[in-house]
JSON list of C-alpha atoms in Angstrom, two decimals:
[
{"chain": "A", "resi": 1, "resn": "MET", "atom": "CA", "xyz": [201.32, 290.49, 220.24]},
{"chain": "A", "resi": 2, "resn": "TYR", "atom": "CA", "xyz": [204.51, 288.53, 220.03]},
{"chain": "A", "resi": 3, "resn": "THR", "atom": "CA", "xyz": [207.74, 290.09, 218.79]},
{"chain": "A", "resi": 4, "resn": "ASN", "atom": "CA", "xyz": [210.93, 288.14, 219.20]},
{"chain": "A", "resi": 5, "resn": "ASP", "atom": "CA", "xyz": [209.36, 285.61, 221.52]},
{"chain": "A", "resi": 6, "resn": "LYS", "atom": "CA", "xyz": [208.93, 282.05, 220.29]},
{"chain": "A", "resi": 7, "resn": "PRO", "atom": "CA", "xyz": [205.33, 280.86, 219.78]},
{"chain": "A", "resi": 8, "resn": "PRO", "atom": "CA", "xyz": [203.86, 278.72, 222.53]},
{"chain": "A", "resi": 9, "resn": "ARG", "atom": "CA", "xyz": [204.49, 274.98, 222.17]},
{"chain": "A", "resi": 10, "resn": "VAL", "atom": "CA", "xyz": [201.24, 273.09, 221.73]},
{"chain": "A", "resi": 11, "resn": "THR", "atom": "CA", "xyz": [203.05, 269.80, 222.11]},
{"chain": "A", "resi": 12, "resn": "ALA", "atom": "CA", "xyz": [204.64, 270.57, 225.39]},
{"chain": "A", "resi": 13, "resn": "PHE", "atom": "CA", "xyz": [203.11, 267.44, 226.94]},
{"chain": "A", "resi": 14, "resn": "MET", "atom": "CA", "xyz": [205.41, 265.34, 224.73]},
{"chain": "A", "resi": 15, "resn": "ASP", "atom": "CA", "xyz": [208.32, 266.62, 226.74]},
{"chain": "A", "resi": 16, "resn": "ASN", "atom": "CA", "xyz": [207.27, 264.33, 229.58]},
{"chain": "A", "resi": 17, "resn": "ILE", "atom": "CA", "xyz": [207.76, 261.11, 227.50]},
{"chain": "A", "resi": 18, "resn": "PRO", "atom": "CA", "xyz": [211.23, 259.77, 228.14]},
{"chain": "A", "resi": 19, "resn": "GLU", "atom": "CA", "xyz": [213.35, 259.24, 225.10]},
{"chain": "A", "resi": 20, "resn": "PRO", "atom": "CA", "xyz": [215.38, 256.07, 224.93]},
{"chain": "A", "resi": 21, "resn": "LYS", "atom": "CA", "xyz": [218.89, 256.90, 225.89]},
{"chain": "A", "resi": 22, "resn": "SER", "atom": "CA", "xyz": [220.41, 254.20, 223.72]},
{"chain": "A", "resi": 23, "resn": "SER", "atom": "CA", "xyz": [219.71, 251.80, 220.83]},
{"chain": "A", "resi": 24, "resn": "ALA", "atom": "CA", "xyz": [219.34, 249.00, 223.39]},
{"chain": "A", "resi": 25, "resn": "GLY", "atom": "CA", "xyz": [216.43, 250.86, 224.96]},
{"chain": "A", "resi": 26, "resn": "ARG", "atom": "CA", "xyz": [214.75, 251.28, 221.60]},
{"chain": "A", "resi": 27, "resn": "ARG", "atom": "CA", "xyz": [215.14, 247.58, 220.87]},
{"chain": "A", "resi": 28, "resn": "SER", "atom": "CA", "xyz": [213.59, 246.76, 224.23]},
{"chain": "A", "resi": 29, "resn": "LEU", "atom": "CA", "xyz": [210.57, 248.90, 223.42]},
{"chain": "A", "resi": 30, "resn": "ASP", "atom": "CA", "xyz": [210.30, 247.27, 220.00]},
{"chain": "A", "resi": 31, "resn": "ARG", "atom": "CA", "xyz": [210.35, 243.82, 221.57]},
{"chain": "A", "resi": 32, "resn": "LYS", "atom": "CA", "xyz": [207.65, 244.79, 224.04]},
{"chain": "A", "resi": 33, "resn": "ALA", "atom": "CA", "xyz": [205.48, 246.17, 221.25]},
{"chain": "A", "resi": 34, "resn": "SER", "atom": "CA", "xyz": [206.03, 243.03, 219.18]},
{"chain": "A", "resi": 35, "resn": "LEU", "atom": "CA", "xyz": [205.16, 240.86, 222.18]},
{"chain": "A", "resi": 36, "resn": "ILE", "atom": "CA", "xyz": [201.94, 242.77, 222.76]},
{"chain": "A", "resi": 37, "resn": "PHE", "atom": "CA", "xyz": [201.02, 242.47, 219.07]},
{"chain": "A", "resi": 38, "resn": "VAL", "atom": "CA", "xyz": [201.74, 238.72, 218.99]},
{"chain": "A", "resi": 39, "resn": "SER", "atom": "CA", "xyz": [199.79, 238.20, 222.21]},
{"chain": "A", "resi": 40, "resn": "LEU", "atom": "CA", "xyz": [196.76, 240.03, 220.80]},
{"chain": "A", "resi": 41, "resn": "TRP", "atom": "CA", "xyz": [197.04, 238.05, 217.58]},
{"chain": "A", "resi": 42, "resn": "LEU", "atom": "CA", "xyz": [197.20, 234.74, 219.48]},
{"chain": "A", "resi": 43, "resn": "ILE", "atom": "CA", "xyz": [194.20, 235.69, 221.63]},
{"chain": "A", "resi": 44, "resn": "THR", "atom": "CA", "xyz": [192.22, 236.54, 218.49]},
{"chain": "A", "resi": 45, "resn": "LEU", "atom": "CA", "xyz": [193.25, 233.29, 216.80]},
{"chain": "A", "resi": 46, "resn": "ILE", "atom": "CA", "xyz": [192.38, 231.19, 219.86]},
{"chain": "A", "resi": 47, "resn": "THR", "atom": "CA", "xyz": [189.00, 232.93, 220.10]},
{"chain": "A", "resi": 48, "resn": "LEU", "atom": "CA", "xyz": [188.28, 232.15, 216.45]},
{"chain": "A", "resi": 49, "resn": "ILE", "atom": "CA", "xyz": [189.32, 228.50, 216.87]},
{"chain": "A", "resi": 50, "resn": "VAL", "atom": "CA", "xyz": [187.18, 228.06, 219.98]},
{"chain": "A", "resi": 51, "resn": "GLY", "atom": "CA", "xyz": [184.22, 229.66, 218.20]},
{"chain": "A", "resi": 52, "resn": "LEU", "atom": "CA", "xyz": [184.71, 227.40, 215.18]},
{"chain": "A", "resi": 53, "resn": "VAL", "atom": "CA", "xyz": [184.91, 224.30, 217.37]},
{"chain": "A", "resi": 54, "resn": "LEU", "atom": "CA", "xyz": [181.73, 225.27, 219.22]},
{"chain": "A", "resi": 55, "resn": "TYR", "atom": "CA", "xyz": [179.96, 225.99, 215.92]},
{"chain": "A", "resi": 56, "resn": "CYS", "atom": "CA", "xyz": [181.02, 222.66, 214.43]},
{"chain": "A", "resi": 57, "resn": "GLY", "atom": "CA", "xyz": [179.97, 220.84, 217.59]},
{"chain": "A", "resi": 58, "resn": "GLN", "atom": "CA", "xyz": [176.57, 222.51, 217.60]},
{"chain": "A", "resi": 59, "resn": "ARG", "atom": "CA", "xyz": [176.12, 221.84, 213.89]},
{"chain": "A", "resi": 60, "resn": "SER", "atom": "CA", "xyz": [177.08, 218.19, 214.38]},
{"chain": "A", "resi": 61, "resn": "ALA", "atom": "CA", "xyz": [174.58, 217.85, 217.21]},
{"chain": "A", "resi": 62, "resn": "ILE", "atom": "CA", "xyz": [171.82, 219.36, 215.08]},
{"chain": "A", "resi": 63, "resn": "GLN", "atom": "CA", "xyz": [172.74, 217.08, 212.18]},
{"chain": "A", "resi": 64, "resn": "SER", "atom": "CA", "xyz": [172.65, 214.06, 214.47]},
{"chain": "A", "resi": 65, "resn": "GLU", "atom": "CA", "xyz": [169.20, 215.05, 215.70]},
{"chain": "A", "resi": 66, "resn": "LEU", "atom": "CA", "xyz": [167.94, 215.45, 212.13]},
{"chain": "A", "resi": 67, "resn": "GLU", "atom": "CA", "xyz": [169.38, 212.07, 211.14]},
{"chain": "A", "resi": 68, "resn": "ALA", "atom": "CA", "xyz": [167.81, 210.46, 214.21]},
{"chain": "A", "resi": 69, "resn": "LEU", "atom": "CA", "xyz": [164.46, 212.01, 213.33]},
{"chain": "A", "resi": 70, "resn": "GLU", "atom": "CA", "xyz": [164.72, 210.83, 209.73]},
{"chain": "A", "resi": 71, "resn": "HIS", "atom": "CA", "xyz": [165.77, 207.37, 210.92]},
{"chain": "A", "resi": 72, "resn": "TRP", "atom": "CA", "xyz": [162.82, 207.26, 213.29]},
{"chain": "A", "resi": 73, "resn": "GLU", "atom": "CA", "xyz": [160.39, 208.31, 210.56]},
{"chain": "A", "resi": 74, "resn": "THR", "atom": "CA", "xyz": [161.61, 205.65, 208.11]},
{"chain": "A", "resi": 75, "resn": "SER", "atom": "CA", "xyz": [161.41, 203.06, 210.90]},
{"chain": "A", "resi": 76, "resn": "MET", "atom": "CA", "xyz": [157.61, 203.34, 210.97]},
{"chain": "A", "resi": 77, "resn": "VAL", "atom": "CA", "xyz": [156.69, 200.60, 208.49]},
{"chain": "A", "resi": 78, "resn": "ALA", "atom": "CA", "xyz": [153.67, 198.30, 208.83]},
{"chain": "A", "resi": 79, "resn": "PHE", "atom": "CA", "xyz": [151.02, 197.14, 206.41]},
{"chain": "A", "resi": 80, "resn": "SER", "atom": "CA", "xyz": [148.20, 194.66, 206.07]},
{"chain": "A", "resi": 81, "resn": "ALA", "atom": "CA", "xyz": [145.93, 194.20, 203.06]},
{"chain": "A", "resi": 82, "resn": "SER", "atom": "CA", "xyz": [143.33, 191.76, 201.78]},
{"chain": "A", "resi": 83, "resn": "LEU", "atom": "CA", "xyz": [142.11, 190.81, 198.31]},
{"chain": "A", "resi": 84, "resn": "VAL", "atom": "CA", "xyz": [138.61, 192.23, 198.89]},
{"chain": "A", "resi": 85, "resn": "ASN", "atom": "CA", "xyz": [136.74, 194.45, 201.30]},
{"chain": "A", "resi": 86, "resn": "HIS", "atom": "CA", "xyz": [133.93, 193.38, 203.63]},
{"chain": "A", "resi": 87, "resn": "SER", "atom": "CA", "xyz": [131.23, 193.68, 200.98]},
{"chain": "A", "resi": 88, "resn": "GLU", "atom": "CA", "xyz": [132.87, 191.78, 198.11]},
{"chain": "A", "resi": 89, "resn": "THR", "atom": "CA", "xyz": [133.07, 188.16, 197.02]},
{"chain": "A", "resi": 90, "resn": "ILE", "atom": "CA", "xyz": [135.57, 186.95, 194.41]},
{"chain": "A", "resi": 91, "resn": "ARG", "atom": "CA", "xyz": [137.07, 183.87, 192.84]},
{"chain": "A", "resi": 92, "resn": "LEU", "atom": "CA", "xyz": [140.60, 184.01, 191.41]},
{"chain": "A", "resi": 93, "resn": "GLY", "atom": "CA", "xyz": [141.99, 181.34, 189.09]},
{"chain": "A", "resi": 94, "resn": "PRO", "atom": "CA", "xyz": [142.77, 178.91, 187.90]},
{"chain": "A", "resi": 95, "resn": "HIS", "atom": "CA", "xyz": [145.25, 180.54, 185.46]},
{"chain": "A", "resi": 96, "resn": "SER", "atom": "CA", "xyz": [147.62, 178.96, 182.98]},
{"chain": "A", "resi": 97, "resn": "GLU", "atom": "CA", "xyz": [150.54, 180.83, 184.53]},
{"chain": "A", "resi": 98, "resn": "ASP", "atom": "CA", "xyz": [151.50, 182.45, 187.84]},
{"chain": "A", "resi": 99, "resn": "VAL", "atom": "CA", "xyz": [149.93, 185.88, 188.44]},
{"chain": "A", "resi": 100, "resn": "ILE", "atom": "CA", "xyz": [150.73, 188.60, 190.98]},
{"chain": "A", "resi": 101, "resn": "LEU", "atom": "CA", "xyz": [148.03, 189.01, 193.60]},
{"chain": "A", "resi": 102, "resn": "VAL", "atom": "CA", "xyz": [146.97, 192.60, 194.16]},
{"chain": "A", "resi": 103, "resn": "TYR", "atom": "CA", "xyz": [145.62, 193.04, 197.68]},
{"chain": "A", "resi": 104, "resn": "ARG", "atom": "CA", "xyz": [143.50, 196.11, 196.97]},
{"chain": "A", "resi": 105, "resn": "HIS", "atom": "CA", "xyz": [141.80, 196.45, 200.32]},
{"chain": "A", "resi": 106, "resn": "VAL", "atom": "CA", "xyz": [144.34, 198.21, 202.54]},
{"chain": "A", "resi": 107, "resn": "ILE", "atom": "CA", "xyz": [143.78, 197.73, 206.26]},
{"chain": "A", "resi": 108, "resn": "THR", "atom": "CA", "xyz": [147.02, 199.32, 207.48]},
{"chain": "A", "resi": 109, "resn": "ASN", "atom": "CA", "xyz": [149.80, 201.00, 205.52]},
{"chain": "A", "resi": 110, "resn": "VAL", "atom": "CA", "xyz": [152.01, 202.98, 207.88]},
{"chain": "A", "resi": 111, "resn": "GLY", "atom": "CA", "xyz": [154.91, 204.39, 205.89]},
{"chain": "A", "resi": 112, "resn": "SER", "atom": "CA", "xyz": [153.16, 203.72, 202.54]},
{"chain": "A", "resi": 113, "resn": "ALA", "atom": "CA", "xyz": [155.66, 201.00, 201.64]},
{"chain": "A", "resi": 114, "resn": "TYR", "atom": "CA", "xyz": [152.93, 198.76, 200.22]},
{"chain": "A", "resi": 115, "resn": "ASN", "atom": "CA", "xyz": [151.43, 199.70, 196.85]},
{"chain": "A", "resi": 116, "resn": "PRO", "atom": "CA", "xyz": [147.76, 198.58, 196.61]},
{"chain": "A", "resi": 117, "resn": "SER", "atom": "CA", "xyz": [147.76, 199.23, 192.86]},
{"chain": "A", "resi": 118, "resn": "SER", "atom": "CA", "xyz": [150.53, 196.72, 192.11]},
{"chain": "A", "resi": 119, "resn": "GLY", "atom": "CA", "xyz": [150.53, 194.44, 195.15]},
{"chain": "A", "resi": 120, "resn": "ILE", "atom": "CA", "xyz": [154.25, 195.16, 195.68]},
{"chain": "A", "resi": 121, "resn": "PHE", "atom": "CA", "xyz": [155.96, 196.01, 198.96]},
{"chain": "A", "resi": 122, "resn": "THR", "atom": "CA", "xyz": [159.17, 198.07, 198.68]},
{"chain": "A", "resi": 123, "resn": "ALA", "atom": "CA", "xyz": [161.52, 198.27, 201.67]},
{"chain": "A", "resi": 124, "resn": "PRO", "atom": "CA", "xyz": [162.05, 201.96, 202.52]},
{"chain": "A", "resi": 125, "resn": "THR", "atom": "CA", "xyz": [164.93, 201.32, 204.89]},
{"chain": "A", "resi": 126, "resn": "LYS", "atom": "CA", "xyz": [167.50, 198.64, 205.62]},
{"chain": "A", "resi": 127, "resn": "GLY", "atom": "CA", "xyz": [166.33, 196.39, 208.42]},
{"chain": "A", "resi": 128, "resn": "VAL", "atom": "CA", "xyz": [164.77, 193.16, 209.60]},
{"chain": "A", "resi": 129, "resn": "TYR", "atom": "CA", "xyz": [161.15, 192.64, 208.55]},
{"chain": "A", "resi": 130, "resn": "TYR", "atom": "CA", "xyz": [158.42, 190.17, 209.37]},
{"chain": "A", "resi": 131, "resn": "PHE", "atom": "CA", "xyz": [155.91, 189.02, 206.71]},
{"chain": "A", "resi": 132, "resn": "SER", "atom": "CA", "xyz": [152.90, 186.71, 206.66]},
{"chain": "A", "resi": 133, "resn": "PHE", "atom": "CA", "xyz": [150.42, 185.66, 203.98]},
{"chain": "A", "resi": 134, "resn": "THR", "atom": "CA", "xyz": [147.40, 183.37, 203.73]},
{"chain": "A", "resi": 135, "resn": "ALA", "atom": "CA", "xyz": [145.59, 181.41, 201.03]},
{"chain": "A", "resi": 136, "resn": "PHE", "atom": "CA", "xyz": [142.00, 180.16, 201.11]},
{"chain": "A", "resi": 137, "resn": "GLY", "atom": "CA", "xyz": [140.05, 178.20, 198.52]},
{"chain": "A", "resi": 138, "resn": "TRP", "atom": "CA", "xyz": [136.52, 176.83, 198.11]},
{"chain": "A", "resi": 139, "resn": "SER", "atom": "CA", "xyz": [136.84, 174.32, 195.32]},
{"chain": "A", "resi": 140, "resn": "GLU", "atom": "CA", "xyz": [138.55, 171.13, 194.28]},
{"chain": "A", "resi": 141, "resn": "ASN", "atom": "CA", "xyz": [141.50, 173.15, 192.98]},
{"chain": "A", "resi": 142, "resn": "PRO", "atom": "CA", "xyz": [144.37, 173.38, 195.48]},
{"chain": "A", "resi": 143, "resn": "ALA", "atom": "CA", "xyz": [145.19, 176.73, 197.09]},
{"chain": "A", "resi": 144, "resn": "GLN", "atom": "CA", "xyz": [148.82, 177.80, 196.71]},
{"chain": "A", "resi": 145, "resn": "VAL", "atom": "CA", "xyz": [150.43, 181.24, 196.81]},
{"chain": "A", "resi": 146, "resn": "SER", "atom": "CA", "xyz": [154.14, 182.08, 196.76]},
{"chain": "A", "resi": 147, "resn": "LEU", "atom": "CA", "xyz": [156.30, 184.89, 198.08]},
{"chain": "A", "resi": 148, "resn": "TYR", "atom": "CA", "xyz": [158.73, 186.47, 195.62]},
{"chain": "A", "resi": 149, "resn": "LEU", "atom": "CA", "xyz": [161.75, 188.52, 196.69]},
{"chain": "A", "resi": 150, "resn": "ASN", "atom": "CA", "xyz": [163.23, 190.81, 194.03]},
{"chain": "A", "resi": 151, "resn": "HIS", "atom": "CA", "xyz": [161.37, 188.85, 191.33]},
{"chain": "A", "resi": 152, "resn": "LYS", "atom": "CA", "xyz": [162.75, 185.52, 192.51]},
{"chain": "A", "resi": 153, "resn": "TYR", "atom": "CA", "xyz": [160.71, 182.72, 194.05]},
{"chain": "A", "resi": 154, "resn": "PHE", "atom": "CA", "xyz": [161.29, 182.45, 197.79]},
{"chain": "A", "resi": 155, "resn": "MET", "atom": "CA", "xyz": [158.62, 180.37, 199.60]},
{"chain": "A", "resi": 156, "resn": "SER", "atom": "CA", "xyz": [154.99, 179.16, 199.41]},
{"chain": "A", "resi": 157, "resn": "ALA", "atom": "CA", "xyz": [151.86, 178.46, 201.37]},
{"chain": "A", "resi": 158, "resn": "TYR", "atom": "CA", "xyz": [150.08, 175.36, 200.01]},
{"chain": "A", "resi": 159, "resn": "ASP", "atom": "CA", "xyz": [147.04, 173.28, 200.86]},
{"chain": "A", "resi": 160, "resn": "ASN", "atom": "CA", "xyz": [146.18, 170.38, 198.54]},
{"chain": "A", "resi": 161, "resn": "LYS", "atom": "CA", "xyz": [143.53, 168.66, 200.65]},
{"chain": "A", "resi": 162, "resn": "PRO", "atom": "CA", "xyz": [140.42, 167.98, 198.53]},
{"chain": "A", "resi": 163, "resn": "GLY", "atom": "CA", "xyz": [137.10, 169.48, 199.43]},
{"chain": "A", "resi": 164, "resn": "PRO", "atom": "CA", "xyz": [135.67, 172.95, 199.91]},
{"chain": "A", "resi": 165, "resn": "GLY", "atom": "CA", "xyz": [136.73, 175.45, 202.53]},
{"chain": "A", "resi": 166, "resn": "ARG", "atom": "CA", "xyz": [140.41, 174.97, 203.14]},
{"chain": "A", "resi": 167, "resn": "GLY", "atom": "CA", "xyz": [143.24, 177.38, 203.79]},
{"chain": "A", "resi": 168, "resn": "THR", "atom": "CA", "xyz": [146.92, 177.71, 204.57]},
{"chain": "A", "resi": 169, "resn": "ALA", "atom": "CA", "xyz": [149.42, 180.33, 205.74]},
{"chain": "A", "resi": 170, "resn": "ASN", "atom": "CA", "xyz": [153.12, 180.99, 206.00]},
{"chain": "A", "resi": 171, "resn": "MET", "atom": "CA", "xyz": [155.38, 183.60, 207.57]},
{"chain": "A", "resi": 172, "resn": "ILE", "atom": "CA", "xyz": [159.02, 184.61, 207.58]},
{"chain": "A", "resi": 173, "resn": "THR", "atom": "CA", "xyz": [161.55, 187.12, 208.95]},
{"chain": "A", "resi": 174, "resn": "LEU", "atom": "CA", "xyz": [163.86, 188.69, 206.37]},
{"chain": "A", "resi": 175, "resn": "GLN", "atom": "CA", "xyz": [166.72, 191.17, 206.40]},
{"chain": "A", "resi": 176, "resn": "LEU", "atom": "CA", "xyz": [166.14, 193.60, 203.53]},
{"chain": "A", "resi": 177, "resn": "ASP", "atom": "CA", "xyz": [168.06, 196.43, 201.94]},
{"chain": "A", "resi": 178, "resn": "ILE", "atom": "CA", "xyz": [166.57, 199.70, 200.78]},
{"chain": "A", "resi": 179, "resn": "GLY", "atom": "CA", "xyz": [164.62, 199.12, 197.58]},
{"chain": "A", "resi": 180, "resn": "ASP", "atom": "CA", "xyz": [164.13, 195.36, 197.96]},
{"chain": "A", "resi": 181, "resn": "ILE", "atom": "CA", "xyz": [160.66, 194.33, 196.78]},
{"chain": "A", "resi": 182, "resn": "LEU", "atom": "CA", "xyz": [158.26, 191.54, 197.76]},
{"chain": "A", "resi": 183, "resn": "TYR", "atom": "CA", "xyz": [154.95, 190.35, 196.36]},
{"chain": "A", "resi": 184, "resn": "ILE", "atom": "CA", "xyz": [152.67, 187.31, 196.34]},
{"chain": "A", "resi": 185, "resn": "LYS", "atom": "CA", "xyz": [151.78, 185.21, 193.30]},
{"chain": "A", "resi": 186, "resn": "LEU", "atom": "CA", "xyz": [148.90, 182.81, 192.77]},
{"chain": "A", "resi": 187, "resn": "ARG", "atom": "CA", "xyz": [150.45, 179.71, 191.26]},
{"chain": "A", "resi": 188, "resn": "SER", "atom": "CA", "xyz": [149.18, 178.34, 187.96]},
{"chain": "A", "resi": 189, "resn": "ASN", "atom": "CA", "xyz": [146.18, 175.97, 188.10]},
{"chain": "A", "resi": 190, "resn": "MET", "atom": "CA", "xyz": [145.42, 177.10, 191.65]},
{"chain": "A", "resi": 191, "resn": "GLN", "atom": "CA", "xyz": [142.28, 178.87, 192.83]},
{"chain": "A", "resi": 192, "resn": "LEU", "atom": "CA", "xyz": [141.37, 181.28, 195.65]},
{"chain": "A", "resi": 193, "resn": "HIS", "atom": "CA", "xyz": [138.05, 182.43, 197.04]},
{"chain": "A", "resi": 194, "resn": "ASP", "atom": "CA", "xyz": [137.40, 185.38, 199.30]},
{"chain": "A", "resi": 195, "resn": "ASN", "atom": "CA", "xyz": [134.55, 187.35, 200.81]},
{"chain": "A", "resi": 196, "resn": "GLY", "atom": "CA", "xyz": [133.84, 189.66, 203.71]},
{"chain": "A", "resi": 197, "resn": "ASN", "atom": "CA", "xyz": [135.72, 187.32, 206.04]},
{"chain": "A", "resi": 198, "resn": "LEU", "atom": "CA", "xyz": [139.03, 188.47, 204.47]},
{"chain": "A", "resi": 199, "resn": "TYR", "atom": "CA", "xyz": [140.54, 185.00, 204.19]},
{"chain": "A", "resi": 200, "resn": "ASN", "atom": "CA", "xyz": [143.38, 186.01, 201.87]},
{"chain": "A", "resi": 201, "resn": "THR", "atom": "CA", "xyz": [145.75, 188.59, 203.33]},
{"chain": "A", "resi": 202, "resn": "PHE", "atom": "CA", "xyz": [149.30, 189.87, 202.95]},
{"chain": "A", "resi": 203, "resn": "SER", "atom": "CA", "xyz": [150.94, 191.60, 205.92]},
{"chain": "A", "resi": 204, "resn": "GLY", "atom": "CA", "xyz": [154.33, 192.78, 207.09]},
{"chain": "A", "resi": 205, "resn": "HIS", "atom": "CA", "xyz": [156.14, 195.21, 209.36]},
{"chain": "A", "resi": 206, "resn": "LEU", "atom": "CA", "xyz": [159.63, 196.38, 210.22]},
{"chain": "A", "resi": 207, "resn": "LEU", "atom": "CA", "xyz": [160.95, 194.71, 213.36]},
{"chain": "A", "resi": 208, "resn": "PHE", "atom": "CA", "xyz": [163.97, 196.99, 213.68]},
{"chain": "A", "resi": 209, "resn": "PRO", "atom": "CA", "xyz": [166.09, 199.10, 211.32]},
{"chain": "A", "resi": 210, "resn": "ILE", "atom": "CA", "xyz": [169.78, 198.59, 210.57]},
{"chain": "A", "resi": 211, "resn": "SER", "atom": "CA", "xyz": [171.94, 201.61, 209.77]},
{"chain": "A", "resi": 212, "resn": "LEU", "atom": "CA", "xyz": [174.01, 201.72, 206.59]},
{"chain": "A", "resi": 213, "resn": "THR", "atom": "CA", "xyz": [177.11, 201.09, 208.73]},
{"chain": "A", "resi": 214, "resn": "GLY", "atom": "CA", "xyz": [175.63, 197.80, 209.91]},
{"chain": "A", "resi": 215, "resn": "ASN", "atom": "CA", "xyz": [174.64, 198.95, 213.40]},
{"chain": "A", "resi": 216, "resn": "ILE", "atom": "CA", "xyz": [171.14, 198.92, 214.81]}
]
């Protein structure tokens, strides 16, 4: 039991820490502490910046891959269709006005850009396309069909030689934008015949795409 003795000091280990002997010493310790704090803050900031840069770079790479995949998918465009299948026989025309030809028998339609219900091809991507079409008749009426681009006359295939069993064809390469449409019309007073030989066809495919910035 203690009487006049002082209680034991539980913080005796603090006695070993040197006290600054002057205000200059305290300022030096403050500067060192501030330097350590600033250094830790800068290290943390640099780490965050590096992490953000790496994240953005990885995200950009993934986005580029997705865009490349989408670009590749939309680049798969090819179709070919005829007026009839191999078991049909038809005669079209003559009509008093031009009529759109609907090539119902789809042979190929990669990318589904050709609509066999309307006879209209719609460009799904900007690029350079190749198209061809034929016309065949079996009467004294001439055979003439015309290509229309965005509802405007563009070119024709025409055979006016008299006599049965005659045909003609035409082809072209076009640069199209997304949403441009093409279709074939039978001209007025003209007549076509077709059967299982598939004389009358409309075909096209994408040669190469062009990006929206103008680069291939």
